[in-house]
């Protein structure tokens, strides 16, 4: 993958020392630009497990209070939104395929 692809940045993000071991800092929604907030939030302690399109991703939280939950990451519009635990997310995903 070349450096122009959105996934390139995500790959590099996950390789940073301490990125996955740092506790995920969020416990509630972080509103993005489309909701009157901003896109300046940390996603350390999480791993992208799916792409929704248009730069929106599902992130599995691997450390911190919300470990095991999947959050929606939409920096361009909606921000960071808490979601279900991985089992419920995965079951719902399987039902759509």
PDB file of N, CA and C in Angstrom:
ATOM      1  N   UNK A   1       0.848  -1.166   0.000  1.00  0.00           N
ATOM      2  CA  UNK A   1       0.000   0.000   0.000  1.00  0.00           C
ATOM      3  C   UNK A   1       0.893   1.229   0.000  1.00  0.00           C
ATOM      4  N   UNK A   2       0.480   2.230  -0.746  1.00  0.00           N
ATOM      5  CA  UNK A   2       1.319   3.430  -0.812  1.00  0.00           C
ATOM      6  C   UNK A   2       0.862   4.462   0.222  1.00  0.00           C
ATOM      7  N   UNK A   3       1.682   5.486   0.382  1.00  0.00           N
ATOM      8  CA  UNK A   3       1.436   6.472   1.446  1.00  0.00           C
ATOM      9  C   UNK A   3       0.225   7.360   1.187  1.00  0.00           C
ATOM     10  N   UNK A   4      -0.402   7.267   0.021  1.00  0.00           N
ATOM     11  CA  UNK A   4      -1.589   8.065  -0.292  1.00  0.00           C
ATOM     12  C   UNK A   4      -2.878   7.428   0.219  1.00  0.00           C
ATOM     13  N   UNK A   5      -2.842   6.163   0.559  1.00  0.00           N
ATOM     14  CA  UNK A   5      -4.052   5.474   0.998  1.00  0.00           C
ATOM     15  C   UNK A   5      -4.344   5.751   2.465  1.00  0.00           C
ATOM     16  N   UNK A   6      -5.629   5.857   2.808  1.00  0.00           N
ATOM     17  CA  UNK A   6      -6.045   6.121   4.192  1.00  0.00           C
ATOM     18  C   UNK A   6      -5.546   5.027   5.128  1.00  0.00           C
ATOM     19  N   UNK A   7      -5.529   3.798   4.656  1.00  0.00           N
ATOM     20  CA  UNK A   7      -5.096   2.698   5.515  1.00  0.00           C
ATOM     21  C   UNK A   7      -3.613   2.758   5.847  1.00  0.00           C
ATOM     22  N   UNK A   8      -2.830   3.445   5.025  1.00  0.00           N
ATOM     23  CA  UNK A   8      -1.410   3.597   5.305  1.00  0.00           C
ATOM     24  C   UNK A   8      -1.206   4.310   6.638  1.00  0.00           C
ATOM     25  N   UNK A   9      -1.936   5.402   6.841  1.00  0.00           N
ATOM     26  CA  UNK A   9      -1.823   6.152   8.101  1.00  0.00           C
ATOM     27  C   UNK A   9      -2.212   5.291   9.291  1.00  0.00           C
ATOM     28  N   UNK A  10      -3.256   4.473   9.131  1.00  0.00           N
ATOM     29  CA  UNK A  10      -3.693   3.608  10.225  1.00  0.00           C
ATOM     30  C   UNK A  10      -2.645   2.553  10.539  1.00  0.00           C
ATOM     31  N   UNK A  11      -2.015   2.031   9.513  1.00  0.00           N
ATOM     32  CA  UNK A  11      -0.971   1.026   9.717  1.00  0.00           C
ATOM     33  C   UNK A  11       0.186   1.631  10.506  1.00  0.00           C
ATOM     34  N   UNK A  12       0.596   2.829  10.119  1.00  0.00           N
ATOM     35  CA  UNK A  12       1.697   3.498  10.809  1.00  0.00           C
ATOM     36  C   UNK A  12       1.309   3.859  12.239  1.00  0.00           C
ATOM     37  N   UNK A  13       0.076   4.273  12.438  1.00  0.00           N
ATOM     38  CA  UNK A  13      -0.421   4.632  13.764  1.00  0.00           C
ATOM     39  C   UNK A  13      -0.250   3.465  14.732  1.00  0.00           C
ATOM     40  N   UNK A  14      -0.672   2.289  14.320  1.00  0.00           N
ATOM     41  CA  UNK A  14      -0.608   1.109  15.170  1.00  0.00           C
ATOM     42  C   UNK A  14       0.797   0.625  15.457  1.00  0.00           C
ATOM     43  N   UNK A  15       1.755   1.069  14.673  1.00  0.00           N
ATOM     44  CA  UNK A  15       3.151   0.670  14.867  1.00  0.00           C
ATOM     45  C   UNK A  15       3.905   1.570  15.837  1.00  0.00           C
ATOM     46  N   UNK A  16       3.319   2.704  16.199  1.00  0.00           N
ATOM     47  CA  UNK A  16       3.999   3.605  17.128  1.00  0.00           C
ATOM     48  C   UNK A  16       4.187   2.924  18.484  1.00  0.00           C
ATOM     49  N   UNK A  17       5.351   3.094  19.056  1.00  0.00           N
ATOM     50  CA  UNK A  17       5.657   2.505  20.355  1.00  0.00           C
ATOM     51  C   UNK A  17       4.630   2.958  21.385  1.00  0.00           C
ATOM     52  N   UNK A  18       4.015   2.009  22.051  1.00  0.00           N
ATOM     53  CA  UNK A  18       3.067   2.300  23.119  1.00  0.00           C
ATOM     54  C   UNK A  18       1.650   2.593  22.669  1.00  0.00           C
ATOM     55  N   UNK A  19       1.398   2.651  21.357  1.00  0.00           N
ATOM     56  CA  UNK A  19       0.067   3.021  20.867  1.00  0.00           C
ATOM     57  C   UNK A  19      -1.021   2.073  21.374  1.00  0.00           C
ATOM     58  N   UNK A  20      -0.806   0.778  21.235  1.00  0.00           N
ATOM     59  CA  UNK A  20      -1.833  -0.177  21.665  1.00  0.00           C
ATOM     60  C   UNK A  20      -1.829  -0.420  23.165  1.00  0.00           C
ATOM     61  N   UNK A  21      -0.698  -0.205  23.827  1.00  0.00           N
ATOM     62  CA  UNK A  21      -0.635  -0.453  25.269  1.00  0.00           C
ATOM     63  C   UNK A  21      -1.121   0.728  26.102  1.00  0.00           C
ATOM     64  N   UNK A  22      -1.244   1.892  25.491  1.00  0.00           N
ATOM     65  CA  UNK A  22      -1.751   3.065  26.199  1.00  0.00           C
ATOM     66  C   UNK A  22      -3.255   2.916  26.395  1.00  0.00           C
ATOM     67  N   UNK A  23      -3.760   3.100  27.607  1.00  0.00           N
ATOM     68  CA  UNK A  23      -5.207   2.957  27.831  1.00  0.00           C
ATOM     69  C   UNK A  23      -6.027   3.903  26.957  1.00  0.00           C
ATOM     70  N   UNK A  24      -7.063   3.369  26.345  1.00  0.00           N
ATOM     71  CA  UNK A  24      -7.999   4.160  25.549  1.00  0.00           C
ATOM     72  C   UNK A  24      -8.605   5.204  26.476  1.00  0.00           C
ATOM     73  N   UNK A  25      -8.508   6.499  26.142  1.00  0.00           N
ATOM     74  CA  UNK A  25      -8.857   7.551  27.094  1.00  0.00           C
ATOM     75  C   UNK A  25     -10.342   7.908  27.205  1.00  0.00           C
ATOM     76  N   UNK A  26     -11.187   7.366  26.345  1.00  0.00           N
ATOM     77  CA  UNK A  26     -12.571   7.833  26.298  1.00  0.00           C
ATOM     78  C   UNK A  26     -13.540   6.909  27.044  1.00  0.00           C
ATOM     79  N   UNK A  27     -14.539   7.526  27.630  1.00  0.00           N
ATOM     80  CA  UNK A  27     -15.626   6.772  28.266  1.00  0.00           C
ATOM     81  C   UNK A  27     -16.980   7.214  27.733  1.00  0.00           C
ATOM     82  N   UNK A  28     -16.977   8.293  26.951  1.00  0.00           N
ATOM     83  CA  UNK A  28     -18.221   8.775  26.344  1.00  0.00           C
ATOM     84  C   UNK A  28     -17.901   9.357  24.966  1.00  0.00           C
ATOM     85  N   UNK A  29     -18.944   9.694  24.248  1.00  0.00           N
ATOM     86  CA  UNK A  29     -18.807  10.209  22.886  1.00  0.00           C
ATOM     87  C   UNK A  29     -17.939  11.461  22.828  1.00  0.00           C
ATOM     88  N   UNK A  30     -17.173  11.583  21.736  1.00  0.00           N
ATOM     89  CA  UNK A  30     -16.427  12.802  21.436  1.00  0.00           C
ATOM     90  C   UNK A  30     -17.016  13.345  20.142  1.00  0.00           C
ATOM     91  N   UNK A  31     -17.744  14.457  20.188  1.00  0.00           N
ATOM     92  CA  UNK A  31     -18.392  14.973  18.980  1.00  0.00           C
ATOM     93  C   UNK A  31     -17.378  15.475  17.957  1.00  0.00           C
ATOM     94  N   UNK A  32     -17.623  15.111  16.716  1.00  0.00           N
ATOM     95  CA  UNK A  32     -16.765  15.545  15.623  1.00  0.00           C
ATOM     96  C   UNK A  32     -17.228  16.869  15.043  1.00  0.00           C
ATOM     97  N   UNK A  33     -16.594  17.302  13.949  1.00  0.00           N
ATOM     98  CA  UNK A  33     -16.913  18.596  13.338  1.00  0.00           C
ATOM     99  C   UNK A  33     -18.386  18.764  12.959  1.00  0.00           C
ATOM    100  N   UNK A  34     -19.031  17.713  12.539  1.00  0.00           N
ATOM    101  CA  UNK A  34     -20.435  17.799  12.145  1.00  0.00           C
ATOM    102  C   UNK A  34     -21.392  17.915  13.319  1.00  0.00           C
ATOM    103  N   UNK A  35     -20.871  17.731  14.524  1.00  0.00           N
ATOM    104  CA  UNK A  35     -21.694  17.816  15.734  1.00  0.00           C
ATOM    105  C   UNK A  35     -21.225  18.942  16.647  1.00  0.00           C
ATOM    106  N   UNK A  36     -20.504  19.904  16.066  1.00  0.00           N
ATOM    107  CA  UNK A  36     -20.051  21.051  16.845  1.00  0.00           C
ATOM    108  C   UNK A  36     -18.768  20.824  17.611  1.00  0.00           C
ATOM    109  N   UNK A  37     -18.102  19.691  17.401  1.00  0.00           N
ATOM    110  CA  UNK A  37     -16.852  19.386  18.088  1.00  0.00           C
ATOM    111  C   UNK A  37     -15.676  19.489  17.143  1.00  0.00           C
ATOM    112  N   UNK A  38     -14.665  18.677  17.394  1.00  0.00           N
ATOM    113  CA  UNK A  38     -13.491  18.676  16.529  1.00  0.00           C
ATOM    114  C   UNK A  38     -12.966  17.256  16.351  1.00  0.00           C
ATOM    115  N   UNK A  39     -11.945  17.133  15.525  1.00  0.00           N
ATOM    116  CA  UNK A  39     -11.363  15.828  15.219  1.00  0.00           C
ATOM    117  C   UNK A  39     -10.059  15.606  15.968  1.00  0.00           C
ATOM    118  N   UNK A  40      -9.816  16.392  17.000  1.00  0.00           N
ATOM    119  CA  UNK A  40      -8.564  16.296  17.747  1.00  0.00           C
ATOM    120  C   UNK A  40      -8.741  15.393  18.958  1.00  0.00           C
ATOM    121  N   UNK A  41      -8.911  14.114  18.709  1.00  0.00           N
ATOM    122  CA  UNK A  41      -9.050  13.173  19.811  1.00  0.00           C
ATOM    123  C   UNK A  41      -8.083  12.014  19.635  1.00  0.00           C
ATOM    124  N   UNK A  42      -7.705  11.431  20.737  1.00  0.00           N
ATOM    125  CA  UNK A  42      -6.782  10.307  20.722  1.00  0.00           C
ATOM    126  C   UNK A  42      -7.546   8.996  20.549  1.00  0.00           C
ATOM    127  N   UNK A  43      -6.961   8.086  19.799  1.00  0.00           N
ATOM    128  CA  UNK A  43      -7.533   6.743  19.656  1.00  0.00           C
ATOM    129  C   UNK A  43      -6.514   5.688  20.101  1.00  0.00           C
ATOM    130  N   UNK A  44      -5.529   6.137  20.892  1.00  0.00           N
ATOM    131  CA  UNK A  44      -4.560   5.181  21.426  1.00  0.00           C
ATOM    132  C   UNK A  44      -5.306   4.116  22.222  1.00  0.00           C
ATOM    133  N   UNK A  45      -4.783   2.909  22.200  1.00  0.00           N
ATOM    134  CA  UNK A  45      -5.418   1.815  22.910  1.00  0.00           C
ATOM    135  C   UNK A  45      -6.528   1.161  22.124  1.00  0.00           C
ATOM    136  N   UNK A  46      -6.598   1.450  20.815  1.00  0.00           N
ATOM    137  CA  UNK A  46      -7.621   0.833  19.973  1.00  0.00           C
ATOM    138  C   UNK A  46      -7.010   0.393  18.651  1.00  0.00           C
ATOM    139  N   UNK A  47      -7.683  -0.544  18.004  1.00  0.00           N
ATOM    140  CA  UNK A  47      -7.207  -1.151  16.773  1.00  0.00           C
ATOM    141  C   UNK A  47      -8.333  -1.136  15.748  1.00  0.00           C
ATOM    142  N   UNK A  48      -8.060  -0.652  14.545  1.00  0.00           N
ATOM    143  CA  UNK A  48      -9.077  -0.644  13.494  1.00  0.00           C
ATOM    144  C   UNK A  48      -9.381  -2.085  13.080  1.00  0.00           C
ATOM    145  N   UNK A  49     -10.679  -2.429  13.079  1.00  0.00           N
ATOM    146  CA  UNK A  49     -11.086  -3.779  12.666  1.00  0.00           C
ATOM    147  C   UNK A  49     -12.023  -3.757  11.465  1.00  0.00           C
ATOM    148  N   UNK A  50     -12.423  -2.580  11.030  1.00  0.00           N
ATOM    149  CA  UNK A  50     -13.280  -2.509   9.859  1.00  0.00           C
ATOM    150  C   UNK A  50     -13.396  -1.087   9.348  1.00  0.00           C
ATOM    151  N   UNK A  51     -13.624  -0.967   8.040  1.00  0.00           N
ATOM    152  CA  UNK A  51     -13.825   0.332   7.417  1.00  0.00           C
ATOM    153  C   UNK A  51     -15.266   0.426   6.945  1.00  0.00           C
ATOM    154  N   UNK A  52     -15.886   1.551   7.231  1.00  0.00           N
ATOM    155  CA  UNK A  52     -17.272   1.788   6.805  1.00  0.00           C
ATOM    156  C   UNK A  52     -17.322   2.545   5.489  1.00  0.00           C
ATOM    157  N   UNK A  53     -16.208   3.116   5.075  1.00  0.00           N
ATOM    158  CA  UNK A  53     -16.142   3.955   3.889  1.00  0.00           C
ATOM    159  C   UNK A  53     -15.998   5.402   4.271  1.00  0.00           C
ATOM    160  N   UNK A  54     -15.514   6.197   3.338  1.00  0.00           N
ATOM    161  CA  UNK A  54     -15.371   7.649   3.532  1.00  0.00           C
ATOM    162  C   UNK A  54     -14.566   8.019   4.773  1.00  0.00           C
ATOM    163  N   UNK A  55     -13.553   7.221   5.116  1.00  0.00           N
ATOM    164  CA  UNK A  55     -12.705   7.546   6.250  1.00  0.00           C
ATOM    165  C   UNK A  55     -13.303   7.259   7.613  1.00  0.00           C
ATOM    166  N   UNK A  56     -14.327   6.430   7.659  1.00  0.00           N
ATOM    167  CA  UNK A  56     -14.965   6.051   8.923  1.00  0.00           C
ATOM    168  C   UNK A  56     -14.592   4.602   9.237  1.00  0.00           C
ATOM    169  N   UNK A  57     -14.208   4.358  10.491  1.00  0.00           N
ATOM    170  CA  UNK A  57     -13.691   3.054  10.871  1.00  0.00           C
ATOM    171  C   UNK A  57     -14.328   2.536  12.157  1.00  0.00           C
ATOM    172  N   UNK A  58     -14.367   1.213  12.275  1.00  0.00           N
ATOM    173  CA  UNK A  58     -14.722   0.559  13.532  1.00  0.00           C
ATOM    174  C   UNK A  58     -13.411   0.278  14.257  1.00  0.00           C
ATOM    175  N   UNK A  59     -13.354   0.643  15.530  1.00  0.00           N
ATOM    176  CA  UNK A  59     -12.154   0.433  16.339  1.00  0.00           C
ATOM    177  C   UNK A  59     -12.468  -0.447  17.536  1.00  0.00           C
ATOM    178  N   UNK A  60     -11.687  -1.485  17.709  1.00  0.00           N
ATOM    179  CA  UNK A  60     -11.787  -2.342  18.880  1.00  0.00           C
ATOM    180  C   UNK A  60     -10.879  -1.771  19.959  1.00  0.00           C
ATOM    181  N   UNK A  61     -11.450  -1.439  21.086  1.00  0.00           N
ATOM    182  CA  UNK A  61     -10.659  -0.925  22.213  1.00  0.00           C
ATOM    183  C   UNK A  61      -9.970  -2.115  22.877  1.00  0.00           C
ATOM    184  N   UNK A  62      -8.635  -2.031  22.997  1.00  0.00           N
ATOM    185  CA  UNK A  62      -7.866  -3.148  23.545  1.00  0.00           C
ATOM    186  C   UNK A  62      -7.311  -2.889  24.939  1.00  0.00           C
ATOM    187  N   UNK A  63      -7.299  -1.632  25.373  1.00  0.00           N
ATOM    188  CA  UNK A  63      -6.839  -1.304  26.729  1.00  0.00           C
ATOM    189  C   UNK A  63      -7.721  -0.210  27.316  1.00  0.00           C
ATOM    190  N   UNK A  64      -7.763  -0.142  28.617  1.00  0.00           N
ATOM    191  CA  UNK A  64      -8.554   0.894  29.288  1.00  0.00           C
ATOM    192  C   UNK A  64      -9.920   0.381  29.720  1.00  0.00           C
ATOM    193  N   UNK A  65     -10.741   1.282  30.247  1.00  0.00           N
ATOM    194  CA  UNK A  65     -12.048   0.927  30.818  1.00  0.00           C
ATOM    195  C   UNK A  65     -13.009   0.321  29.810  1.00  0.00           C
ATOM    196  N   UNK A  66     -12.881   0.668  28.544  1.00  0.00           N
ATOM    197  CA  UNK A  66     -13.795   0.165  27.524  1.00  0.00           C
ATOM    198  C   UNK A  66     -13.207  -0.955  26.678  1.00  0.00           C
ATOM    199  N   UNK A  67     -12.181  -1.620  27.190  1.00  0.00           N
ATOM    200  CA  UNK A  67     -11.579  -2.731  26.455  1.00  0.00           C
ATOM    201  C   UNK A  67     -12.656  -3.758  26.101  1.00  0.00           C
ATOM    202  N   UNK A  68     -12.613  -4.201  24.851  1.00  0.00           N
ATOM    203  CA  UNK A  68     -13.577  -5.194  24.386  1.00  0.00           C
ATOM    204  C   UNK A  68     -14.772  -4.592  23.668  1.00  0.00           C
ATOM    205  N   UNK A  69     -14.877  -3.272  23.641  1.00  0.00           N
ATOM    206  CA  UNK A  69     -15.976  -2.604  22.942  1.00  0.00           C
ATOM    207  C   UNK A  69     -15.507  -2.040  21.603  1.00  0.00           C
ATOM    208  N   UNK A  70     -16.427  -1.912  20.687  1.00  0.00           N
ATOM    209  CA  UNK A  70     -16.135  -1.385  19.359  1.00  0.00           C
ATOM    210  C   UNK A  70     -16.727   0.019  19.252  1.00  0.00           C
ATOM    211  N   UNK A  71     -15.894   0.973  18.908  1.00  0.00           N
ATOM    212  CA  UNK A  71     -16.311   2.367  18.764  1.00  0.00           C
ATOM    213  C   UNK A  71     -16.257   2.753  17.295  1.00  0.00           C
ATOM    214  N   UNK A  72     -17.110   3.681  16.898  1.00  0.00           N
ATOM    215  CA  UNK A  72     -17.123   4.210  15.548  1.00  0.00           C
ATOM    216  C   UNK A  72     -16.271   5.479  15.515  1.00  0.00           C
ATOM    217  N   UNK A  73     -15.304   5.530  14.598  1.00  0.00           N
ATOM    218  CA  UNK A  73     -14.376   6.648  14.476  1.00  0.00           C
ATOM    219  C   UNK A  73     -14.626   7.353  13.143  1.00  0.00           C
ATOM    220  N   UNK A  74     -15.223   8.537  13.206  1.00  0.00           N
ATOM    221  CA  UNK A  74     -15.556   9.329  12.024  1.00  0.00           C
ATOM    222  C   UNK A  74     -15.035  10.751  12.210  1.00  0.00           C
ATOM    223  N   UNK A  75     -13.745  10.944  11.944  1.00  0.00           N
ATOM    224  CA  UNK A  75     -13.095  12.238  12.179  1.00  0.00           C
ATOM    225  C   UNK A  75     -13.645  13.351  11.299  1.00  0.00           C
ATOM    226  N   UNK A  76     -14.176  13.023  10.134  1.00  0.00           N
ATOM    227  CA  UNK A  76     -14.657  14.056   9.224  1.00  0.00           C
ATOM    228  C   UNK A  76     -16.011  14.632   9.626  1.00  0.00           C
ATOM    229  N   UNK A  77     -16.807  13.879  10.373  1.00  0.00           N
ATOM    230  CA  UNK A  77     -18.161  14.345  10.667  1.00  0.00           C
ATOM    231  C   UNK A  77     -18.586  14.052  12.104  1.00  0.00           C
ATOM    232  N   UNK A  78     -18.830  12.789  12.407  1.00  0.00           N
ATOM    233  CA  UNK A  78     -19.480  12.430  13.663  1.00  0.00           C
ATOM    234  C   UNK A  78     -18.617  12.324  14.894  1.00  0.00           C
ATOM    235  N   UNK A  79     -17.305  12.178  14.712  1.00  0.00           N
ATOM    236  CA  UNK A  79     -16.423  12.039  15.856  1.00  0.00           C
ATOM    237  C   UNK A  79     -16.280  10.599  16.295  1.00  0.00           C
ATOM    238  N   UNK A  80     -16.144  10.400  17.576  1.00  0.00           N
ATOM    239  CA  UNK A  80     -15.915   9.087  18.170  1.00  0.00           C
ATOM    240  C   UNK A  80     -17.154   8.691  18.971  1.00  0.00           C
ATOM    241  N   UNK A  81     -17.745   7.560  18.596  1.00  0.00           N
ATOM    242  CA  UNK A  81     -19.015   7.140  19.197  1.00  0.00           C
ATOM    243  C   UNK A  81     -18.880   5.748  19.808  1.00  0.00           C
ATOM    244  N   UNK A  82     -19.250   5.585  21.092  1.00  0.00           N
ATOM    245  CA  UNK A  82     -19.170   4.265  21.708  1.00  0.00           C
ATOM    246  C   UNK A  82     -20.156   3.294  21.066  1.00  0.00           C
ATOM    247  N   UNK A  83     -19.779   2.038  21.086  1.00  0.00           N
ATOM    248  CA  UNK A  83     -20.640   1.018  20.508  1.00  0.00           C
ATOM    249  C   UNK A  83     -20.696  -0.225  21.372  1.00  0.00           C
ATOM    250  N   UNK A  84     -21.151  -1.309  20.798  1.00  0.00           N
ATOM    251  CA  UNK A  84     -21.368  -2.540  21.553  1.00  0.00           C
ATOM    252  C   UNK A  84     -20.064  -3.261  21.882  1.00  0.00           C
ATOM    253  N   UNK A  85     -20.184  -4.300  22.691  1.00  0.00           N
ATOM    254  CA  UNK A  85     -19.004  -5.123  22.913  1.00  0.00           C
ATOM    255  C   UNK A  85     -18.718  -5.900  21.627  1.00  0.00           C
ATOM    256  N   UNK A  86     -17.513  -6.450  21.543  1.00  0.00           N
ATOM    257  CA  UNK A  86     -17.077  -7.084  20.304  1.00  0.00           C
ATOM    258  C   UNK A  86     -18.001  -8.213  19.874  1.00  0.00           C
ATOM    259  N   UNK A  87     -18.441  -9.023  20.803  1.00  0.00           N
ATOM    260  CA  UNK A  87     -19.311 -10.157  20.447  1.00  0.00           C
ATOM    261  C   UNK A  87     -20.599  -9.679  19.765  1.00  0.00           C
ATOM    262  N   UNK A  88     -21.246  -8.672  20.325  1.00  0.00           N
ATOM    263  CA  UNK A  88     -22.472  -8.149  19.717  1.00  0.00           C
ATOM    264  C   UNK A  88     -22.181  -7.496  18.367  1.00  0.00           C
ATOM    265  N   UNK A  89     -21.074  -6.748  18.288  1.00  0.00           N
ATOM    266  CA  UNK A  89     -20.701  -6.121  17.020  1.00  0.00           C
ATOM    267  C   UNK A  89     -20.451  -7.181  15.956  1.00  0.00           C
ATOM    268  N   UNK A  90     -19.705  -8.206  16.312  1.00  0.00           N
ATOM    269  CA  UNK A  90     -19.356  -9.264  15.360  1.00  0.00           C
ATOM    270  C   UNK A  90     -20.595 -10.042  14.933  1.00  0.00           C
ATOM    271  N   UNK A  91     -21.484 -10.341  15.859  1.00  0.00           N
ATOM    272  CA  UNK A  91     -22.734 -11.041  15.517  1.00  0.00           C
ATOM    273  C   UNK A  91     -23.568 -10.226  14.526  1.00  0.00           C
ATOM    274  N   UNK A  92     -23.648  -8.915  14.762  1.00  0.00           N
ATOM    275  CA  UNK A  92     -24.388  -8.043  13.852  1.00  0.00           C
ATOM    276  C   UNK A  92     -23.715  -8.004  12.481  1.00  0.00           C
ATOM    277  N   UNK A  93     -22.395  -7.957  12.471  1.00  0.00           N
ATOM    278  CA  UNK A  93     -21.656  -7.943  11.197  1.00  0.00           C
ATOM    279  C   UNK A  93     -21.891  -9.234  10.426  1.00  0.00           C
ATOM    280  N   UNK A  94     -21.862 -10.376  11.128  1.00  0.00           N
ATOM    281  CA  UNK A  94     -22.105 -11.669  10.463  1.00  0.00           C
ATOM    282  C   UNK A  94     -23.514 -11.721   9.856  1.00  0.00           C
ATOM    283  N   UNK A  95     -24.471 -11.109  10.510  1.00  0.00           N
ATOM    284  CA  UNK A  95     -25.854 -11.122  10.019  1.00  0.00           C
ATOM    285  C   UNK A  95     -26.007 -10.314   8.732  1.00  0.00           C
ATOM    286  N   UNK A  96     -25.065  -9.400   8.470  1.00  0.00           N
ATOM    287  CA  UNK A  96     -25.181  -8.572   7.263  1.00  0.00           C
ATOM    288  C   UNK A  96     -24.404  -9.143   6.081  1.00  0.00           C
ATOM    289  N   UNK A  97     -23.627 -10.178   6.299  1.00  0.00           N
ATOM    290  CA  UNK A  97     -22.818 -10.729   5.202  1.00  0.00           C
ATOM    291  C   UNK A  97     -23.479 -11.930   4.567  1.00  0.00           C
TER     292      UNK A  97
END
